[in-house]
PDB file of C-alpha atoms and ligand atoms in Angstrom:
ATOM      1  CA  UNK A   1      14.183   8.204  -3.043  1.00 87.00           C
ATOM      2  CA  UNK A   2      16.009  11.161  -0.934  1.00 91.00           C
ATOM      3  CA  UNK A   3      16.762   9.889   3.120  1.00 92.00           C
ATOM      4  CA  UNK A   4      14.341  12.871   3.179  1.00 92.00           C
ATOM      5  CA  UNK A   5      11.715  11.934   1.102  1.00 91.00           C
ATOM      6  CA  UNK A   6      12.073   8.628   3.059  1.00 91.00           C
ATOM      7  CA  UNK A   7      11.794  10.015   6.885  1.00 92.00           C
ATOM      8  CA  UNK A   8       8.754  11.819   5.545  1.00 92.00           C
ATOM      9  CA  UNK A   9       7.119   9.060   4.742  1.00 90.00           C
ATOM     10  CA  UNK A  10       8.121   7.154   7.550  1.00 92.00           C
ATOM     11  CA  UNK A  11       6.688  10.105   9.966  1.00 92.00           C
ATOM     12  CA  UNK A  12       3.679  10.337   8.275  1.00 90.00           C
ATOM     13  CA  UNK A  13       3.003   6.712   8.569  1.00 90.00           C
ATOM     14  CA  UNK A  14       3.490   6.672  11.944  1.00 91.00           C
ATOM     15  CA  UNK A  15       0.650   8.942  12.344  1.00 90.00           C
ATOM     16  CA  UNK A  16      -1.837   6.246  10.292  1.00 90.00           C
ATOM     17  CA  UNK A  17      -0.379   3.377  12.953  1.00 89.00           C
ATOM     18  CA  UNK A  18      -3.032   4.666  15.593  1.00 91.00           C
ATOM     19  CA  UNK A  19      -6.072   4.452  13.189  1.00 90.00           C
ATOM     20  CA  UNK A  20      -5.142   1.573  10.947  1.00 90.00           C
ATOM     21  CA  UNK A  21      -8.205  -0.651  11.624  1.00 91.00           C
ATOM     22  CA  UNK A  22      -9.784   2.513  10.261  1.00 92.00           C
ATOM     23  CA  UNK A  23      -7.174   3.333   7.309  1.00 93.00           C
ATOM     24  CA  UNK A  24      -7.909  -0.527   6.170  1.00 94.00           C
ATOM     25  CA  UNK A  25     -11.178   0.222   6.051  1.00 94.00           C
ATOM     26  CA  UNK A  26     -11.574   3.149   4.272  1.00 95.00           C
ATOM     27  CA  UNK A  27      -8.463   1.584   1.725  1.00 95.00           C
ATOM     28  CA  UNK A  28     -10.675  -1.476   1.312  1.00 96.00           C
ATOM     29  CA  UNK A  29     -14.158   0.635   1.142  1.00 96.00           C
ATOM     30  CA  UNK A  30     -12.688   2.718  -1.636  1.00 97.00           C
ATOM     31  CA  UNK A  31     -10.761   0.550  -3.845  1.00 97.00           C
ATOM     32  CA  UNK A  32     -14.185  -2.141  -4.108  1.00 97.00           C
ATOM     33  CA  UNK A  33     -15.750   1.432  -5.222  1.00 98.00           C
ATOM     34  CA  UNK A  34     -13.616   2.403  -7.664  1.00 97.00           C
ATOM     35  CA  UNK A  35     -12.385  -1.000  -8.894  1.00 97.00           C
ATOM     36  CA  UNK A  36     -15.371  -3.175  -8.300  1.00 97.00           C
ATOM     37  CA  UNK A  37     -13.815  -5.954 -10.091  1.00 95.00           C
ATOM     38  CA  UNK A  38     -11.236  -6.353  -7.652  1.00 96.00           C
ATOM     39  CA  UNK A  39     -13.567  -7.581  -4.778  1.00 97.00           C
ATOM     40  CA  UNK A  40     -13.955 -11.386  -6.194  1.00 96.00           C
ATOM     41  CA  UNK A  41     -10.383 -11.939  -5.855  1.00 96.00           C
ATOM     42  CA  UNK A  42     -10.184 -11.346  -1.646  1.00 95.00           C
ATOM     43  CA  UNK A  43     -12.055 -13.532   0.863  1.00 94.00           C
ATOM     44  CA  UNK A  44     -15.554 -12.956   1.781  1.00 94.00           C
ATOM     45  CA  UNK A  45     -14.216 -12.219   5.581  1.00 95.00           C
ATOM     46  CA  UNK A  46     -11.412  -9.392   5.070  1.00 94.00           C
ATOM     47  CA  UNK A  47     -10.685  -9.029   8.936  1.00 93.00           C
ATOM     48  CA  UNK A  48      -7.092 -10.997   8.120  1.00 94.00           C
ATOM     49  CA  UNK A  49      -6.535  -9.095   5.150  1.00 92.00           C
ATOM     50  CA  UNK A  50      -6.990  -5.627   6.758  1.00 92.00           C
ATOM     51  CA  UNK A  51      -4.153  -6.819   9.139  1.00 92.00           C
ATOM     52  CA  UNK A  52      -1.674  -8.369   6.814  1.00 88.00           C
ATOM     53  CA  UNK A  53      -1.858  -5.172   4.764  1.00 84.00           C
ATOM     54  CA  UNK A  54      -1.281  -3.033   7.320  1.00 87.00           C
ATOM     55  CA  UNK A  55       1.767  -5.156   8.909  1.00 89.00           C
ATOM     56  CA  UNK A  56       2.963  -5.429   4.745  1.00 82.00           C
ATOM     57  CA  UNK A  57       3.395  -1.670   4.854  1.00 84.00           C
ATOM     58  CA  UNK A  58       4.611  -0.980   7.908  1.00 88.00           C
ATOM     59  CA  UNK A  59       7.417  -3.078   7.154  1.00 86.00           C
ATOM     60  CA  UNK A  60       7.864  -1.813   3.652  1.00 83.00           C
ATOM     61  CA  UNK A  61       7.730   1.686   4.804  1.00 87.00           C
ATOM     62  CA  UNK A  62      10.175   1.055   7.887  1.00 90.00           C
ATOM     63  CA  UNK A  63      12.609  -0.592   5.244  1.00 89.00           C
ATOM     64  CA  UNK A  64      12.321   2.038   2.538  1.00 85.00           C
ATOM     65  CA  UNK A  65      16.042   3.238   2.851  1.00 87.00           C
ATOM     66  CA  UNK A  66      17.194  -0.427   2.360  1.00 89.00           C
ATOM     67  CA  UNK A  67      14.784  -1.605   0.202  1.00 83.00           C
ATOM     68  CA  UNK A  68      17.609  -3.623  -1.640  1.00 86.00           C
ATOM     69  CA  UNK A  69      17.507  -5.931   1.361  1.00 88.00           C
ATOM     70  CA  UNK A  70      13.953  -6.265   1.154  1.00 86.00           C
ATOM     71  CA  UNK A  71      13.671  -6.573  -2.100  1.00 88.00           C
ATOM     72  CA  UNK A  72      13.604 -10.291  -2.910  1.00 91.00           C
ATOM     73  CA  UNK A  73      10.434 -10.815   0.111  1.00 89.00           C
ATOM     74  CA  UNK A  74       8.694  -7.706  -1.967  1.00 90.00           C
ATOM     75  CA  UNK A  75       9.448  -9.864  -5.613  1.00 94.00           C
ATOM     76  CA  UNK A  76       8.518 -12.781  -3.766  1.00 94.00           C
ATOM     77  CA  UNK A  77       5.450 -10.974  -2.414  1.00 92.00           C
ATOM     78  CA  UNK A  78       4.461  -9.768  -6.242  1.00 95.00           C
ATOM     79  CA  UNK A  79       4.872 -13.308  -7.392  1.00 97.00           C
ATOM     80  CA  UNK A  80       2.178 -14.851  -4.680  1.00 96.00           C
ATOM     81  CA  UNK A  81       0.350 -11.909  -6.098  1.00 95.00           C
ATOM     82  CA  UNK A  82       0.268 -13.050  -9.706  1.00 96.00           C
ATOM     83  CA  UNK A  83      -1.056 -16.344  -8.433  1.00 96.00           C
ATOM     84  CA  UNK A  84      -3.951 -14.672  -6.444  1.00 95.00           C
ATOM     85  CA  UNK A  85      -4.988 -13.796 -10.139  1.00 96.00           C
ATOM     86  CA  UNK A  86      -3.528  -9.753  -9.946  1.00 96.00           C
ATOM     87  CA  UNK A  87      -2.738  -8.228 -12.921  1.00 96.00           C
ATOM     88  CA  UNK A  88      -0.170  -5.538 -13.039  1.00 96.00           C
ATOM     89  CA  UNK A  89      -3.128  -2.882 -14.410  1.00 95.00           C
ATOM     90  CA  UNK A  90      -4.273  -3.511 -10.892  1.00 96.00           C
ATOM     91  CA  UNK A  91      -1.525  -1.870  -9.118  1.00 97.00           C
ATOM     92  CA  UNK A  92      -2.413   1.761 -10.094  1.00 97.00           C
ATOM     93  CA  UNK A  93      -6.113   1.637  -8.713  1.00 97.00           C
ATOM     94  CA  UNK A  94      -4.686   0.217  -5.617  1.00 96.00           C
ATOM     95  CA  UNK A  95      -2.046   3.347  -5.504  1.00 96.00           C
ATOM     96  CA  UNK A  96      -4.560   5.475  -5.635  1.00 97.00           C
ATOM     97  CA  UNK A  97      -6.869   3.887  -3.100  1.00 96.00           C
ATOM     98  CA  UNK A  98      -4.090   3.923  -0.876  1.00 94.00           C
ATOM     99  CA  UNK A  99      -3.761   7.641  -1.553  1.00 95.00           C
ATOM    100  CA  UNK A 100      -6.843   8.420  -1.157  1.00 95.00           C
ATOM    101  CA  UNK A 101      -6.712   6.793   1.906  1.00 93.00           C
ATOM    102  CA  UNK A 102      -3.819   8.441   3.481  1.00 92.00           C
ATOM    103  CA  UNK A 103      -5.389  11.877   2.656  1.00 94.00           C
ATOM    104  CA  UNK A 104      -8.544  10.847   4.657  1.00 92.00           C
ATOM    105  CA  UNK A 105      -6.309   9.373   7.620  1.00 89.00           C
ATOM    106  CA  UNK A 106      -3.646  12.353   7.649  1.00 89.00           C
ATOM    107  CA  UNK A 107      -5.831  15.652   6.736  1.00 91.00           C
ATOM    108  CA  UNK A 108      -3.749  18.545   6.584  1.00 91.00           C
ATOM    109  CA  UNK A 109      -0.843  16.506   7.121  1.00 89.00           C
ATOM    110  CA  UNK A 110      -1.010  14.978   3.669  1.00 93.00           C
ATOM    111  CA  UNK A 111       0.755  17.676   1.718  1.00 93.00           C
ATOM    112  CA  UNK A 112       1.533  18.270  -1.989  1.00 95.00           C
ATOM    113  CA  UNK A 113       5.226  16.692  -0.907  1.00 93.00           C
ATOM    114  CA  UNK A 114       3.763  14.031   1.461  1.00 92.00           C
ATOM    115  CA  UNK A 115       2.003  12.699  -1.549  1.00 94.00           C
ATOM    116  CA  UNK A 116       4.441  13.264  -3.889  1.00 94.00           C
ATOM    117  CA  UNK A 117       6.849  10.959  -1.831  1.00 92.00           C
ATOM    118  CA  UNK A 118       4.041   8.263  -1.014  1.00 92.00           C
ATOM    119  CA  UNK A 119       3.676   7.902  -4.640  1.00 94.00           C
ATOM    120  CA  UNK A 120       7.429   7.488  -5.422  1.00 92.00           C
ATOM    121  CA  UNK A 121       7.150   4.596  -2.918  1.00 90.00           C
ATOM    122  CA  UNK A 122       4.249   3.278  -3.774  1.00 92.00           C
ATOM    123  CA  UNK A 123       5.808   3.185  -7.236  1.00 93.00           C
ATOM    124  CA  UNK A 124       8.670   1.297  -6.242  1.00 90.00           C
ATOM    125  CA  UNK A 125       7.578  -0.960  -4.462  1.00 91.00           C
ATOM    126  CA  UNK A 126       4.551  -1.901  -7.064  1.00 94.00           C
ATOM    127  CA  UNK A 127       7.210  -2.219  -9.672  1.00 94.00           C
ATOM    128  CA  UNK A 128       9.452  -4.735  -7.592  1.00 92.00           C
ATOM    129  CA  UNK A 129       6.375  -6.454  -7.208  1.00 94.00           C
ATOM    130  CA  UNK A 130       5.518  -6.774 -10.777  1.00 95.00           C
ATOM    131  CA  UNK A 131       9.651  -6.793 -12.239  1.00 90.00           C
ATOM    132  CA  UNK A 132       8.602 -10.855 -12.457  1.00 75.00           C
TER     133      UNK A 132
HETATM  134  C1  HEM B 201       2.401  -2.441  -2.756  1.00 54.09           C
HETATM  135  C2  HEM B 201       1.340  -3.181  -3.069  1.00 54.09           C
HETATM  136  C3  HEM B 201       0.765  -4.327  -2.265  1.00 54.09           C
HETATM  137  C4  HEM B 201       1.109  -4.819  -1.023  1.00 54.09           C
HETATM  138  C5  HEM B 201       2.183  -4.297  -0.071  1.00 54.09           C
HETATM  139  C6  HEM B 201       0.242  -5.961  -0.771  1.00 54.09           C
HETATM  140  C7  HEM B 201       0.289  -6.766   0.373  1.00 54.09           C
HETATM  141  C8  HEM B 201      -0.369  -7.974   0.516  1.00 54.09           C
HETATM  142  C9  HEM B 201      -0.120  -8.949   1.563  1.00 54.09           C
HETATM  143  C10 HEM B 201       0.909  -8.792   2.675  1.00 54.09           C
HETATM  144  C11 HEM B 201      -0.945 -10.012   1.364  1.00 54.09           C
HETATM  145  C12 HEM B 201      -1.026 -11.284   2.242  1.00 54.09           C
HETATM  146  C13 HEM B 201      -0.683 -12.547   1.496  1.00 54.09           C
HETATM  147  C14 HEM B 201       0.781 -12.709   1.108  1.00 54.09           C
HETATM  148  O1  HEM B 201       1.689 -12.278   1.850  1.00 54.09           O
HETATM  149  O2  HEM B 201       1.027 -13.275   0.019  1.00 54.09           O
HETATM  150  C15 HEM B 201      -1.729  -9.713   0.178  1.00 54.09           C
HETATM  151  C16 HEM B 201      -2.692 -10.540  -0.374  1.00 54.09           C
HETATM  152  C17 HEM B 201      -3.511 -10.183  -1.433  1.00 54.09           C
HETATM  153  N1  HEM B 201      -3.448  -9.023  -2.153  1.00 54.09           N
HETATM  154 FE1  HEM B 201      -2.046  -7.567  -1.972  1.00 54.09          FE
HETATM  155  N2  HEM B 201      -0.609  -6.118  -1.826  1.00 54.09           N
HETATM  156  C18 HEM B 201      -0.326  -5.147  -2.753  1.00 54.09           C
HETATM  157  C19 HEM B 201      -0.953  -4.967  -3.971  1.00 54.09           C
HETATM  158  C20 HEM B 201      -2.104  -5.618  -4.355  1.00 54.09           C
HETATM  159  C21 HEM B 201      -2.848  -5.330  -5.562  1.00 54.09           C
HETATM  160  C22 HEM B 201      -2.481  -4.299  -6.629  1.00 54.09           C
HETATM  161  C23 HEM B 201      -3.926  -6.164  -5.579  1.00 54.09           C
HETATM  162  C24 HEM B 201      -5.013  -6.177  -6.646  1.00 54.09           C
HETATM  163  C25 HEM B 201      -6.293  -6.073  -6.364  1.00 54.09           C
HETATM  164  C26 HEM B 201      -3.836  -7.012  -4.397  1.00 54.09           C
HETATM  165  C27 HEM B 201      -4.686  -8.057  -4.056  1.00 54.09           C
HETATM  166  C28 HEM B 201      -4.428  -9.046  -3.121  1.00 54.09           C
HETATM  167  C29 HEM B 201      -5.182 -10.309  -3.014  1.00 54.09           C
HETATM  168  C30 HEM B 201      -6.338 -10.737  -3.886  1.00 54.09           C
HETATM  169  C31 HEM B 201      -4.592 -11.031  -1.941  1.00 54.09           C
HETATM  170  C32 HEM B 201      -4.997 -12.439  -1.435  1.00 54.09           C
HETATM  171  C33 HEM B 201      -6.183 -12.420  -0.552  1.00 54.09           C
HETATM  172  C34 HEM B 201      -6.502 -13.820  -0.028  1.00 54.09           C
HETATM  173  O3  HEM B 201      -6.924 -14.652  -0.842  1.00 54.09           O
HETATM  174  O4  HEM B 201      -6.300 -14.051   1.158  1.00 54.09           O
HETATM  175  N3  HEM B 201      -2.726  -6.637  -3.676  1.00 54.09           N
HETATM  176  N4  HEM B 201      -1.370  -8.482  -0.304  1.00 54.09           N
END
């Protein structure tokens, strides 16, 4: 990714940080709609989850320009993932959730190049995740 595709995601990221109860959510709400089958694998009680997701991509967003360093805690991450039975088919559903959600959360603010630069992240860091 371009340091400017990179502080545009940042910036627009920091305008979900005010409504992220809400983003995680609406993220959660529409991936169990589109990907039913991925509901059995989370808790019953998703309060933790919604947080841990959240604090997951602020960090991953806030690193993207060095995401060498953060690279073996993302791998790492991917691994857990594995054992929480995720397959890698999973990953794209959950892209587009997470599009879908940042569209909701950001209105006109989610341009054609806003998205185009959320998925290029979301891309990279899905396929650290699932290099193992
Ligand atoms: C970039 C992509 C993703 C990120 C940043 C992410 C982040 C996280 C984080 C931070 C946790 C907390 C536990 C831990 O640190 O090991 C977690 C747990 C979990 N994630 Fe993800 N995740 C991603 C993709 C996915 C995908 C594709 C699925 C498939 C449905 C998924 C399903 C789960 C499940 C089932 C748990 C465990 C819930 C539990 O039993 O407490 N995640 N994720």
């Amino acid at each position: 990714m371009t340091p400017e595709q990179i502080t545009l995601v940042q910036a627009s990221f920091q305008k979900v940080v005010p409504i992220a109860g809400t983003a995680a959510d609406l993220f959660y709400d529409r991936l169990f709609e589109t990907t039913p089958q991925t509901r059995a694998l989370f808790p019953q009680d998703m309060a933790e989850q919604k947080t841990k997701l959240m604090a997951m991509l602020a960090t991953a967003v806030t690193n993207l320009h060095k995401l060498d360093t953060i690279l073996p805690a993302v791998e790492a991450l991917g691994a857990r993932h594995k054992g929480y039975g995720v397959t890698a088919e999973q990953y794209a559903p959950v892209g587009a959730a997470l599009l879908w959600t940042l569209e909701k959360g950001l209105g006109p603010d989610f341009t054609p190049e806003t998205k185009a630069d959320w998925t290029e992240a979301y891309t990279a860091l899905a396929g650290a995740m699932t290099k193992t």
